[in-house]
């Protein structure tokens, strides 16, 4: 199975602008820019999308683990708080903290926390954040 997304950028870092698109069409030439990424401007940004992906993947993973253990959840909710800061002169994602709440009848707190910690370590996006990244670079004439 493969999924894809694309980005187009035109112009300099601060004055330029770009668009993001996804295979599903949920994002279709959605604008992004310097102001929305590093200041308080409007538009999405790659870090926000990483946080959303991590929250979605983690929450779905916990739901699967709880259901498999015989505790189907009524409601699970996660907010992923991503910290982006300068490290040695480079913008770096230094932490992603997950604030997670669940309404799960019959499960004990220890089991709930065990399954949540397992999902944090093993959901697809958590593992992807340490994945090998490859590159093919082509220069157009």
C-alpha positions as semicolon CSV with decimal commas, in nm:
position;residue;x (nm);y (nm);z (nm)
1;X;0,000;0,000;0,000
2;X;0,128;0,345;-0,084
3;X;-0,002;0,691;-0,004
4;X;0,119;1,020;-0,143
5;X;0,104;1,392;-0,090
6;X;0,270;1,675;-0,276
7;X;0,397;2,026;-0,215
8;X;0,465;2,314;-0,453
9;X;0,663;2,620;-0,340
10;X;0,724;2,942;-0,532
11;X;0,952;3,224;-0,422
12;X;1,181;3,295;-0,133
13;X;1,136;3,153;0,216
14;X;0,973;3,460;0,373
15;X;0,792;3,609;0,073
16;X;0,710;3,287;-0,109
17;X;0,405;3,070;-0,090
18;X;0,314;2,712;-0,149
19;X;0,038;2,457;-0,167
20;X;-0,008;2,111;-0,022
21;X;-0,220;1,838;-0,183
22;X;-0,304;1,484;-0,075
23;X;-0,400;1,172;-0,265
24;X;-0,742;1,164;-0,097
25;X;-0,817;1,521;-0,200
26;X;-0,876;1,634;0,159
27;X;-0,600;1,883;0,091
28;X;-0,615;2,015;-0,263
29;X;-0,371;2,298;-0,323
30;X;-0,412;2,406;0,041
31;X;-0,198;2,716;0,097
32;X;0,097;2,735;0,332
33;X;0,360;3,002;0,388
34;X;0,634;3,130;0,618
35;X;0,396;3,333;0,833
36;X;0,167;3,037;0,899
37;X;0,461;2,816;0,978
38;X;0,696;3,025;1,188
39;X;0,476;3,314;1,302
40;X;0,104;3,349;1,370
41;X;-0,029;3,377;1,014
42;X;-0,314;3,182;0,860
43;X;-0,276;2,854;0,674
44;X;-0,158;2,510;0,762
45;X;0,202;2,394;0,796
46;X;0,396;2,067;0,786
47;X;0,439;2,050;1,165
48;X;0,067;2,090;1,225
49;X;0,005;1,806;0,980
50;X;0,259;1,586;1,161
51;X;0,082;1,657;1,491
52;X;-0,257;1,574;1,335
53;X;-0,121;1,254;1,181
54;X;0,033;1,146;1,513
55;X;-0,288;1,222;1,707
56;X;-0,504;1,036;1,454
57;X;-0,279;0,733;1,427
58;X;-0,224;0,703;1,802
59;X;-0,596;0,735;1,884
60;X;-0,694;0,476;1,626
61;X;-0,422;0,242;1,753
62;X;-0,537;0,270;2,116
63;X;-0,893;0,202;2,001
64;X;-0,782;-0,115;1,824
65;X;-0,579;-0,231;2,125
66;X;-0,863;-0,165;2,370
67;X;-1,114;-0,345;2,148
68;X;-0,882;-0,645;2,106
69;X;-0,847;-0,662;2,486
70;X;-1,227;-0,673;2,523
71;X;-1,281;-0,306;2,612
72;X;-1,441;-0,129;2,315
73;X;-1,413;0,244;2,377
74;X;-1,707;0,482;2,376
75;X;-1,489;0,782;2,299
76;X;-1,117;0,853;2,263
77;X;-0,971;1,200;2,220
78;X;-0,610;1,308;2,163
79;X;-0,442;1,645;2,126
80;X;-0,085;1,627;1,995
81;X;0,121;1,923;2,115
82;X;0,424;1,955;1,889
83;X;0,717;2,175;1,994
84;X;0,923;2,334;1,720
85;X;1,234;2,522;1,833
86;X;1,582;2,624;1,729
87;X;1,851;2,363;1,802
88;X;2,204;2,449;1,692
89;X;2,064;2,701;1,442
90;X;1,813;2,461;1,286
91;X;1,437;2,446;1,337
92;X;1,374;2,110;1,501
93;X;1,073;1,918;1,627
94;X;1,194;1,850;1,979
95;X;0,886;1,689;2,134
96;X;0,536;1,572;2,061
97;X;0,328;1,542;2,376
98;X;-0,001;1,353;2,353
99;X;-0,286;1,465;2,581
100;X;-0,517;1,163;2,570
101;X;-0,860;1,105;2,724
102;X;-1,074;0,798;2,694
103;X;-1,419;0,687;2,799
104;X;-1,385;0,310;2,816
105;X;-1,634;0,108;3,022
106;X;-1,488;-0,170;3,236
107;X;-1,117;-0,107;3,181
108;X;-0,887;-0,052;3,478
109;X;-0,655;0,250;3,477
110;X;-0,339;0,035;3,466
111;X;-0,458;-0,156;3,157
112;X;-0,571;0,169;2,990
113;X;-0,229;0,328;3,047
114;X;-0,045;0,011;2,935
115;X;-0,233;0,001;2,604
116;X;-0,194;0,377;2,553
117;X;0,183;0,354;2,607
118;X;0,205;0,061;2,366
119;X;0,016;0,261;2,102
120;X;0,240;0,565;2,160
121;X;0,549;0,357;2,091
122;X;0,410;0,144;1,809
123;X;0,153;0,331;1,604
124;X;0,254;0,373;1,240
125;X;0,323;0,748;1,262
126;X;0,525;0,723;1,585
127;X;0,745;0,464;1,416
128;X;0,759;0,669;1,092
129;X;0,911;0,964;1,273
130;X;1,226;0,755;1,302
131;X;1,204;0,607;0,951
132;X;1,480;0,615;0,693
133;X;1,405;0,889;0,441
134;X;1,528;0,844;0,084
135;X;1,553;1,103;-0,193
136;X;1,561;1,126;-0,572
137;X;1,646;1,484;-0,672
138;X;1,590;1,600;-1,032
139;X;1,676;1,943;-1,169
140;X;1,456;2,072;-1,449
141;X;1,613;2,268;-1,732
